[in-house]
């Protein structure tokens, strides 16, 4: 069973929430946490892949596309003479699950950059939704002014490839603004999210998230 973490942008907390979820789930079952594409990858640094592995409690699994340049994955790949291929990514995730996971298990997959960030001229993170067929998509949105637009634009994009609404995580920005306190209520008011989860700065995931997620997925908590 796969959970895919996407976001409205880069550096908005995908690793933070995916690692927190990995830690919380790993107390109950086997978790595999993967970063299939990572740009700015340094094997010696606390890369996303390393942080996720640590949180899930398994050895480091280097990304399928571990790209050195900290830029858009399509560009980082191109500068290394590589092209990120959908079929390769799909096979790699499947291989990692076969190699590392015990059953039953959950595979958490963090995308690189924003939902529509290019992976190649023909591929964006959005394409990974139908490609990887997650049971659930987590959408991380920085909880600041602009979040309503960013979230709705991402939802409209996701609606082109899945009937399921993403689970929305409003993640605390480094500096809160006026909208930080009102976004969650406004999303409910607008009907744009059923239950936006607010992640506070430096805090673990909001307590209701894990049981709700496990119930939705039929996992034991
Ligand atoms: N709720 C939070 N509380 C404290 N720090 C946070 C929180 N969310 C994110 N951060 C910090 O903000 C920085 C960016 O977050 P993170 O690395 O999770 O973003 P990302 O979306 O995974 O970025 P990328 O697009 O590079 O993968 C990190 O240093 C992270 O620890
Ligand atoms: Mg990350």
PDB file of C-alpha atoms and ligand atoms in Angstrom:
ATOM      1  CA  UNK A   1       0.000   0.000   0.000  1.00  0.00           C
ATOM      2  CA  UNK A   2       1.479   3.311  -1.069  1.00  0.00           C
ATOM      3  CA  UNK A   3       1.129   6.850   0.235  1.00  0.00           C
ATOM      4  CA  UNK A   4       2.470   9.554  -2.054  1.00  0.00           C
ATOM      5  CA  UNK A   5       3.562  12.909  -0.655  1.00  0.00           C
ATOM      6  CA  UNK A   6       3.236  15.816  -3.045  1.00  0.00           C
ATOM      7  CA  UNK A   7       3.326  19.551  -2.399  1.00  0.00           C
ATOM      8  CA  UNK A   8       2.411  22.903  -3.828  1.00  0.00           C
ATOM      9  CA  UNK A   9       6.095  23.771  -4.008  1.00  0.00           C
ATOM     10  CA  UNK A  10       9.604  22.919  -3.022  1.00  0.00           C
ATOM     11  CA  UNK A  11      11.050  23.237   0.513  1.00  0.00           C
ATOM     12  CA  UNK A  12       7.577  23.302   2.074  1.00  0.00           C
ATOM     13  CA  UNK A  13       7.843  20.318   4.398  1.00  0.00           C
ATOM     14  CA  UNK A  14       7.372  17.124   2.373  1.00  0.00           C
ATOM     15  CA  UNK A  15      10.292  15.390   4.060  1.00  0.00           C
ATOM     16  CA  UNK A  16       9.287  16.759   7.451  1.00  0.00           C
ATOM     17  CA  UNK A  17       5.762  15.338   7.303  1.00  0.00           C
ATOM     18  CA  UNK A  18       6.698  12.136   5.478  1.00  0.00           C
ATOM     19  CA  UNK A  19       9.401  11.373   8.041  1.00  0.00           C
ATOM     20  CA  UNK A  20       6.991  12.172  10.879  1.00  0.00           C
ATOM     21  CA  UNK A  21       4.440   9.835   9.354  1.00  0.00           C
ATOM     22  CA  UNK A  22       7.062   7.144   8.844  1.00  0.00           C
ATOM     23  CA  UNK A  23       8.041   7.343  12.519  1.00  0.00           C
ATOM     24  CA  UNK A  24       4.424   7.198  13.645  1.00  0.00           C
ATOM     25  CA  UNK A  25       3.500   4.294  11.364  1.00  0.00           C
ATOM     26  CA  UNK A  26       6.683   2.354  12.043  1.00  0.00           C
ATOM     27  CA  UNK A  27       5.540   1.875  15.626  1.00  0.00           C
ATOM     28  CA  UNK A  28       2.727  -0.281  14.271  1.00  0.00           C
ATOM     29  CA  UNK A  29       3.985  -1.873  11.071  1.00  0.00           C
ATOM     30  CA  UNK A  30       6.719  -2.220   8.506  1.00  0.00           C
ATOM     31  CA  UNK A  31       7.286   1.017   6.649  1.00  0.00           C
ATOM     32  CA  UNK A  32       9.358   1.675   3.579  1.00  0.00           C
ATOM     33  CA  UNK A  33      10.070   5.357   2.926  1.00  0.00           C
ATOM     34  CA  UNK A  34      11.400   6.218  -0.511  1.00  0.00           C
ATOM     35  CA  UNK A  35      12.624   9.270  -2.383  1.00  0.00           C
ATOM     36  CA  UNK A  36      12.777   8.046  -5.984  1.00  0.00           C
ATOM     37  CA  UNK A  37      14.102  11.324  -7.425  1.00  0.00           C
ATOM     38  CA  UNK A  38      16.321  13.657  -5.407  1.00  0.00           C
ATOM     39  CA  UNK A  39      18.249  16.616  -6.759  1.00  0.00           C
ATOM     40  CA  UNK A  40      21.024  18.195  -4.738  1.00  0.00           C
ATOM     41  CA  UNK A  41      21.802  14.670  -3.539  1.00  0.00           C
ATOM     42  CA  UNK A  42      24.946  14.214  -1.490  1.00  0.00           C
ATOM     43  CA  UNK A  43      25.476  10.681  -0.204  1.00  0.00           C
ATOM     44  CA  UNK A  44      27.333  12.021   2.848  1.00  0.00           C
ATOM     45  CA  UNK A  45      24.694  14.607   3.788  1.00  0.00           C
ATOM     46  CA  UNK A  46      21.342  14.212   5.558  1.00  0.00           C
ATOM     47  CA  UNK A  47      19.578  13.825   2.224  1.00  0.00           C
ATOM     48  CA  UNK A  48      15.838  13.340   2.038  1.00  0.00           C
ATOM     49  CA  UNK A  49      16.426   9.658   1.300  1.00  0.00           C
ATOM     50  CA  UNK A  50      18.570   9.368   4.433  1.00  0.00           C
ATOM     51  CA  UNK A  51      16.105  11.227   6.664  1.00  0.00           C
ATOM     52  CA  UNK A  52      13.248   9.060   5.419  1.00  0.00           C
ATOM     53  CA  UNK A  53      15.179   5.823   5.922  1.00  0.00           C
ATOM     54  CA  UNK A  54      16.111   6.859   9.444  1.00  0.00           C
ATOM     55  CA  UNK A  55      12.505   7.694  10.282  1.00  0.00           C
ATOM     56  CA  UNK A  56      11.178   4.446   8.823  1.00  0.00           C
ATOM     57  CA  UNK A  57      13.904   2.411  10.522  1.00  0.00           C
ATOM     58  CA  UNK A  58      15.501   0.817   7.486  1.00  0.00           C
ATOM     59  CA  UNK A  59      18.899   1.226   5.807  1.00  0.00           C
ATOM     60  CA  UNK A  60      19.493   4.107   3.427  1.00  0.00           C
ATOM     61  CA  UNK A  61      17.967   3.463   0.027  1.00  0.00           C
ATOM     62  CA  UNK A  62      19.659   5.861  -2.398  1.00  0.00           C
ATOM     63  CA  UNK A  63      17.238   7.444  -4.862  1.00  0.00           C
ATOM     64  CA  UNK A  64      16.688   5.849  -8.242  1.00  0.00           C
ATOM     65  CA  UNK A  65      17.761   9.186  -9.675  1.00  0.00           C
ATOM     66  CA  UNK A  66      20.288  10.645  -7.229  1.00  0.00           C
ATOM     67  CA  UNK A  67      21.184  13.923  -8.919  1.00  0.00           C
ATOM     68  CA  UNK A  68      23.963  16.182  -7.696  1.00  0.00           C
ATOM     69  CA  UNK A  69      22.741  19.590  -8.856  1.00  0.00           C
ATOM     70  CA  UNK A  70      20.244  21.253  -6.486  1.00  0.00           C
ATOM     71  CA  UNK A  71      17.817  22.308  -9.191  1.00  0.00           C
ATOM     72  CA  UNK A  72      14.712  21.119 -10.967  1.00  0.00           C
ATOM     73  CA  UNK A  73      15.117  17.361 -11.448  1.00  0.00           C
ATOM     74  CA  UNK A  74      14.684  17.568 -15.236  1.00  0.00           C
ATOM     75  CA  UNK A  75      17.580  20.018 -15.460  1.00  0.00           C
ATOM     76  CA  UNK A  76      19.785  18.223 -12.952  1.00  0.00           C
ATOM     77  CA  UNK A  77      19.226  14.992 -14.883  1.00  0.00           C
ATOM     78  CA  UNK A  78      19.871  16.599 -18.244  1.00  0.00           C
ATOM     79  CA  UNK A  79      23.163  18.074 -17.040  1.00  0.00           C
ATOM     80  CA  UNK A  80      24.226  14.559 -16.062  1.00  0.00           C
ATOM     81  CA  UNK A  81      23.225  13.266 -19.500  1.00  0.00           C
ATOM     82  CA  UNK A  82      20.279  11.385 -18.045  1.00  0.00           C
ATOM     83  CA  UNK A  83      16.546  11.413 -18.640  1.00  0.00           C
ATOM     84  CA  UNK A  84      14.118  10.528 -15.870  1.00  0.00           C
ATOM     85  CA  UNK A  85      11.873   7.797 -17.233  1.00  0.00           C
ATOM     86  CA  UNK A  86       8.439   6.906 -15.869  1.00  0.00           C
ATOM     87  CA  UNK A  87       8.878   3.172 -16.455  1.00  0.00           C
ATOM     88  CA  UNK A  88      12.231   3.173 -14.637  1.00  0.00           C
ATOM     89  CA  UNK A  89      10.698   4.914 -11.625  1.00  0.00           C
ATOM     90  CA  UNK A  90       7.776   2.534 -11.517  1.00  0.00           C
ATOM     91  CA  UNK A  91      10.037  -0.522 -11.716  1.00  0.00           C
ATOM     92  CA  UNK A  92      12.404   0.890  -9.095  1.00  0.00           C
ATOM     93  CA  UNK A  93       9.635   1.451  -6.536  1.00  0.00           C
ATOM     94  CA  UNK A  94       8.354  -2.052  -7.178  1.00  0.00           C
ATOM     95  CA  UNK A  95      11.877  -3.489  -6.784  1.00  0.00           C
ATOM     96  CA  UNK A  96      12.450  -1.663  -3.502  1.00  0.00           C
ATOM     97  CA  UNK A  97       9.166  -2.993  -2.164  1.00  0.00           C
ATOM     98  CA  UNK A  98      10.116  -6.517  -3.202  1.00  0.00           C
ATOM     99  CA  UNK A  99      13.616  -6.187  -1.719  1.00  0.00           C
ATOM    100  CA  UNK A 100      13.000  -4.377   1.544  1.00  0.00           C
ATOM    101  CA  UNK A 101       9.421  -4.665   2.623  1.00  0.00           C
ATOM    102  CA  UNK A 102       7.850  -7.268   4.783  1.00  0.00           C
ATOM    103  CA  UNK A 103       4.116  -7.845   4.596  1.00  0.00           C
ATOM    104  CA  UNK A 104       1.914  -6.123   5.510  1.00  0.00           C
ATOM    105  CA  UNK A 105       3.694  -2.904   4.803  1.00  0.00           C
ATOM    106  CA  UNK A 106       3.188   0.708   3.831  1.00  0.00           C
ATOM    107  CA  UNK A 107       5.392   2.451   1.306  1.00  0.00           C
ATOM    108  CA  UNK A 108       5.743   6.198   1.731  1.00  0.00           C
ATOM    109  CA  UNK A 109       7.003   7.978  -1.369  1.00  0.00           C
ATOM    110  CA  UNK A 110       8.166  11.585  -1.385  1.00  0.00           C
ATOM    111  CA  UNK A 111       8.144  13.418  -4.688  1.00  0.00           C
ATOM    112  CA  UNK A 112      10.802  15.954  -5.697  1.00  0.00           C
ATOM    113  CA  UNK A 113       9.769  19.613  -5.671  1.00  0.00           C
ATOM    114  CA  UNK A 114       6.229  20.722  -6.401  1.00  0.00           C
ATOM    115  CA  UNK A 115       3.334  18.777  -7.878  1.00  0.00           C
ATOM    116  CA  UNK A 116       3.962  20.085 -11.386  1.00  0.00           C
ATOM    117  CA  UNK A 117       7.756  20.264 -11.199  1.00  0.00           C
ATOM    118  CA  UNK A 118       9.241  18.758 -14.342  1.00  0.00           C
ATOM    119  CA  UNK A 119      11.071  15.450 -14.107  1.00  0.00           C
ATOM    120  CA  UNK A 120      11.656  15.424 -17.858  1.00  0.00           C
ATOM    121  CA  UNK A 121      10.136  17.241 -20.834  1.00  0.00           C
ATOM    122  CA  UNK A 122       7.398  14.594 -20.805  1.00  0.00           C
ATOM    123  CA  UNK A 123       6.975  13.915 -17.095  1.00  0.00           C
ATOM    124  CA  UNK A 124       6.006  15.820 -13.945  1.00  0.00           C
ATOM    125  CA  UNK A 125       5.305  14.659 -10.399  1.00  0.00           C
ATOM    126  CA  UNK A 126       1.622  14.744 -11.270  1.00  0.00           C
ATOM    127  CA  UNK A 127       2.188  11.837 -13.663  1.00  0.00           C
ATOM    128  CA  UNK A 128       3.450   9.752 -10.747  1.00  0.00           C
ATOM    129  CA  UNK A 129      -0.052   9.618  -9.295  1.00  0.00           C
ATOM    130  CA  UNK A 130      -1.522   7.285 -11.928  1.00  0.00           C
ATOM    131  CA  UNK A 131       1.889   5.673 -12.450  1.00  0.00           C
ATOM    132  CA  UNK A 132       2.372   4.593  -8.834  1.00  0.00           C
ATOM    133  CA  UNK A 133      -1.296   4.200  -7.906  1.00  0.00           C
ATOM    134  CA  UNK A 134      -1.107   5.351  -4.293  1.00  0.00           C
ATOM    135  CA  UNK A 135      -3.934   4.463  -1.931  1.00  0.00           C
ATOM    136  CA  UNK A 136      -3.708   8.011  -0.697  1.00  0.00           C
ATOM    137  CA  UNK A 137      -2.082  11.290  -1.704  1.00  0.00           C
ATOM    138  CA  UNK A 138      -0.828  13.694   0.967  1.00  0.00           C
ATOM    139  CA  UNK A 139      -0.717  17.277  -0.240  1.00  0.00           C
ATOM    140  CA  UNK A 140       1.597  19.532   1.761  1.00  0.00           C
ATOM    141  CA  UNK A 141       0.773  23.224   1.580  1.00  0.00           C
ATOM    142  CA  UNK A 142       2.677  25.961   3.414  1.00  0.00           C
ATOM    143  CA  UNK A 143       0.227  27.524   5.832  1.00  0.00           C
ATOM    144  CA  UNK A 144       0.605  31.143   4.804  1.00  0.00           C
ATOM    145  CA  UNK A 145      -0.938  33.783   2.602  1.00  0.00           C
ATOM    146  CA  UNK A 146      -1.484  32.254  -0.853  1.00  0.00           C
ATOM    147  CA  UNK A 147      -2.231  28.790   0.473  1.00  0.00           C
ATOM    148  CA  UNK A 148      -5.849  28.809  -0.710  1.00  0.00           C
ATOM    149  CA  UNK A 149      -4.861  29.451  -4.300  1.00  0.00           C
ATOM    150  CA  UNK A 150      -1.933  27.045  -4.193  1.00  0.00           C
ATOM    151  CA  UNK A 151      -4.031  24.277  -2.706  1.00  0.00           C
ATOM    152  CA  UNK A 152      -6.906  24.737  -5.124  1.00  0.00           C
ATOM    153  CA  UNK A 153      -4.599  24.824  -8.142  1.00  0.00           C
ATOM    154  CA  UNK A 154      -2.990  21.587  -6.956  1.00  0.00           C
ATOM    155  CA  UNK A 155      -6.392  19.986  -6.398  1.00  0.00           C
ATOM    156  CA  UNK A 156      -7.510  20.942  -9.899  1.00  0.00           C
ATOM    157  CA  UNK A 157      -4.359  19.395 -11.317  1.00  0.00           C
ATOM    158  CA  UNK A 158      -4.813  16.220  -9.250  1.00  0.00           C
ATOM    159  CA  UNK A 159      -8.440  15.950 -10.342  1.00  0.00           C
ATOM    160  CA  UNK A 160      -7.211  15.386 -13.896  1.00  0.00           C
ATOM    161  CA  UNK A 161      -5.727  12.049 -12.867  1.00  0.00           C
ATOM    162  CA  UNK A 162      -7.517  10.795  -9.763  1.00  0.00           C
ATOM    163  CA  UNK A 163     -11.056  10.900  -8.398  1.00  0.00           C
ATOM    164  CA  UNK A 164      -9.737  10.795  -4.836  1.00  0.00           C
ATOM    165  CA  UNK A 165      -9.192  14.076  -3.035  1.00  0.00           C
ATOM    166  CA  UNK A 166      -5.758  14.486  -1.498  1.00  0.00           C
ATOM    167  CA  UNK A 167      -5.331  14.675   2.262  1.00  0.00           C
ATOM    168  CA  UNK A 168      -4.313  18.241   3.004  1.00  0.00           C
ATOM    169  CA  UNK A 169      -1.549  19.109   5.444  1.00  0.00           C
ATOM    170  CA  UNK A 170      -1.173  22.800   6.151  1.00  0.00           C
ATOM    171  CA  UNK A 171       2.422  22.996   7.257  1.00  0.00           C
ATOM    172  CA  UNK A 172       3.696  25.817   9.454  1.00  0.00           C
ATOM    173  CA  UNK A 173       5.990  28.203   7.563  1.00  0.00           C
ATOM    174  CA  UNK A 174       9.156  29.499   9.264  1.00  0.00           C
ATOM    175  CA  UNK A 175       7.360  32.802   9.850  1.00  0.00           C
ATOM    176  CA  UNK A 176       3.594  32.787  10.281  1.00  0.00           C
ATOM    177  CA  UNK A 177       1.462  35.496   8.712  1.00  0.00           C
ATOM    178  CA  UNK A 178      -2.151  36.633   9.035  1.00  0.00           C
ATOM    179  CA  UNK A 179      -3.450  33.725   6.958  1.00  0.00           C
ATOM    180  CA  UNK A 180      -1.707  31.066   9.058  1.00  0.00           C
ATOM    181  CA  UNK A 181      -4.452  31.248  11.673  1.00  0.00           C
ATOM    182  CA  UNK A 182      -7.368  31.350   9.229  1.00  0.00           C
ATOM    183  CA  UNK A 183      -6.464  29.035   6.304  1.00  0.00           C
ATOM    184  CA  UNK A 184      -7.799  25.815   7.838  1.00  0.00           C
ATOM    185  CA  UNK A 185     -11.209  27.300   8.631  1.00  0.00           C
ATOM    186  CA  UNK A 186     -11.410  28.989   5.243  1.00  0.00           C
ATOM    187  CA  UNK A 187     -10.674  25.717   3.450  1.00  0.00           C
ATOM    188  CA  UNK A 188     -13.576  24.109   5.290  1.00  0.00           C
ATOM    189  CA  UNK A 189     -15.806  27.085   4.563  1.00  0.00           C
ATOM    190  CA  UNK A 190     -14.943  26.938   0.871  1.00  0.00           C
ATOM    191  CA  UNK A 191     -15.458  23.193   0.815  1.00  0.00           C
ATOM    192  CA  UNK A 192     -11.971  22.723  -0.597  1.00  0.00           C
ATOM    193  CA  UNK A 193     -10.810  20.268   2.040  1.00  0.00           C
ATOM    194  CA  UNK A 194     -12.749  17.853   4.199  1.00  0.00           C
ATOM    195  CA  UNK A 195     -10.345  17.866   7.102  1.00  0.00           C
ATOM    196  CA  UNK A 196      -7.227  19.986   6.659  1.00  0.00           C
ATOM    197  CA  UNK A 197      -4.564  18.925   9.140  1.00  0.00           C
ATOM    198  CA  UNK A 198      -2.507  21.742  10.607  1.00  0.00           C
ATOM    199  CA  UNK A 199       1.124  20.901  11.312  1.00  0.00           C
ATOM    200  CA  UNK A 200       2.730  23.240  13.810  1.00  0.00           C
ATOM    201  CA  UNK A 201       6.355  24.345  13.697  1.00  0.00           C
ATOM    202  CA  UNK A 202       8.635  21.763  15.270  1.00  0.00           C
ATOM    203  CA  UNK A 203       5.688  19.600  16.271  1.00  0.00           C
ATOM    204  CA  UNK A 204       4.829  16.016  15.435  1.00  0.00           C
ATOM    205  CA  UNK A 205       1.865  15.333  13.161  1.00  0.00           C
ATOM    206  CA  UNK A 206      -1.507  16.419  14.532  1.00  0.00           C
ATOM    207  CA  UNK A 207      -2.733  13.520  16.711  1.00  0.00           C
ATOM    208  CA  UNK A 208      -6.003  12.859  14.804  1.00  0.00           C
ATOM    209  CA  UNK A 209      -4.147  12.282  11.528  1.00  0.00           C
ATOM    210  CA  UNK A 210      -2.669   8.851  12.202  1.00  0.00           C
ATOM    211  CA  UNK A 211      -5.859   7.113  13.380  1.00  0.00           C
ATOM    212  CA  UNK A 212      -7.874   8.708  10.562  1.00  0.00           C
ATOM    213  CA  UNK A 213      -5.326   7.614   8.014  1.00  0.00           C
ATOM    214  CA  UNK A 214      -5.109   4.084   9.385  1.00  0.00           C
ATOM    215  CA  UNK A 215      -8.891   3.783   9.408  1.00  0.00           C
ATOM    216  CA  UNK A 216      -9.097   5.013   5.819  1.00  0.00           C
ATOM    217  CA  UNK A 217      -6.468   2.513   4.742  1.00  0.00           C
ATOM    218  CA  UNK A 218      -7.645  -0.381   6.882  1.00  0.00           C
ATOM    219  CA  UNK A 219      -4.385  -0.449   8.844  1.00  0.00           C
ATOM    220  CA  UNK A 220      -4.073  -1.484  12.464  1.00  0.00           C
ATOM    221  CA  UNK A 221      -3.131   1.308  14.887  1.00  0.00           C
TER     222      UNK A 221
HETATM  223  N1  LIG B   1       6.529  21.895  10.646  1.00  0.00           N
HETATM  224  C1  LIG B   1       7.850  22.128  10.628  1.00  0.00           C
HETATM  225  N2  LIG B   1       8.501  22.441  11.783  1.00  0.00           N
HETATM  226  C2  LIG B   1       9.820  22.697  11.802  1.00  0.00           C
HETATM  227  N3  LIG B   1      10.613  22.654  10.707  1.00  0.00           N
HETATM  228  C3  LIG B   1      10.034  22.336   9.538  1.00  0.00           C
HETATM  229  C4  LIG B   1       8.634  22.057   9.441  1.00  0.00           C
HETATM  230  N4  LIG B   1       8.363  21.790   8.146  1.00  0.00           N
HETATM  231  C5  LIG B   1       9.513  21.893   7.487  1.00  0.00           C
HETATM  232  N5  LIG B   1      10.521  22.225   8.310  1.00  0.00           N
HETATM  233  C6  LIG B   1      11.930  22.453   7.938  1.00  0.00           C
HETATM  234  O1  LIG B   1      11.920  23.253   6.765  1.00  0.00           O
HETATM  235  C7  LIG B   1      12.927  22.811   5.855  1.00  0.00           C
HETATM  236  C8  LIG B   1      12.248  22.376   4.534  1.00  0.00           C
HETATM  237  O2  LIG B   1      11.391  21.273   4.834  1.00  0.00           O
HETATM  238  P1  LIG B   1      11.490  19.928   4.019  1.00  0.00           P
HETATM  239  O3  LIG B   1      12.917  19.539   3.777  1.00  0.00           O
HETATM  240  O4  LIG B   1      10.637  18.932   4.699  1.00  0.00           O
HETATM  241  O5  LIG B   1      10.834  20.417   2.653  1.00  0.00           O
HETATM  242  P2  LIG B   1      10.603  19.570   1.319  1.00  0.00           P
HETATM  243  O6  LIG B   1       9.288  19.974   0.770  1.00  0.00           O
HETATM  244  O7  LIG B   1      10.816  18.137   1.607  1.00  0.00           O
HETATM  245  O8  LIG B   1      11.780  20.117   0.396  1.00  0.00           O
HETATM  246  P3  LIG B   1      12.275  19.466  -1.011  1.00  0.00           P
HETATM  247  O9  LIG B   1      11.374  20.041  -2.047  1.00  0.00           O
HETATM  248  O10 LIG B   1      13.691  19.972  -1.092  1.00  0.00           O
HETATM  249  O11 LIG B   1      12.192  17.973  -0.886  1.00  0.00           O
HETATM  250  C9  LIG B   1      13.667  21.683   6.554  1.00  0.00           C
HETATM  251  O12 LIG B   1      14.785  22.200   7.221  1.00  0.00           O
HETATM  252  C10 LIG B   1      12.652  21.168   7.562  1.00  0.00           C
HETATM  253  O13 LIG B   1      13.222  20.539   8.687  1.00  0.00           O
HETATM  254 MG1  LIG B   2      12.183  16.834   0.801  1.00  0.00          MG
END
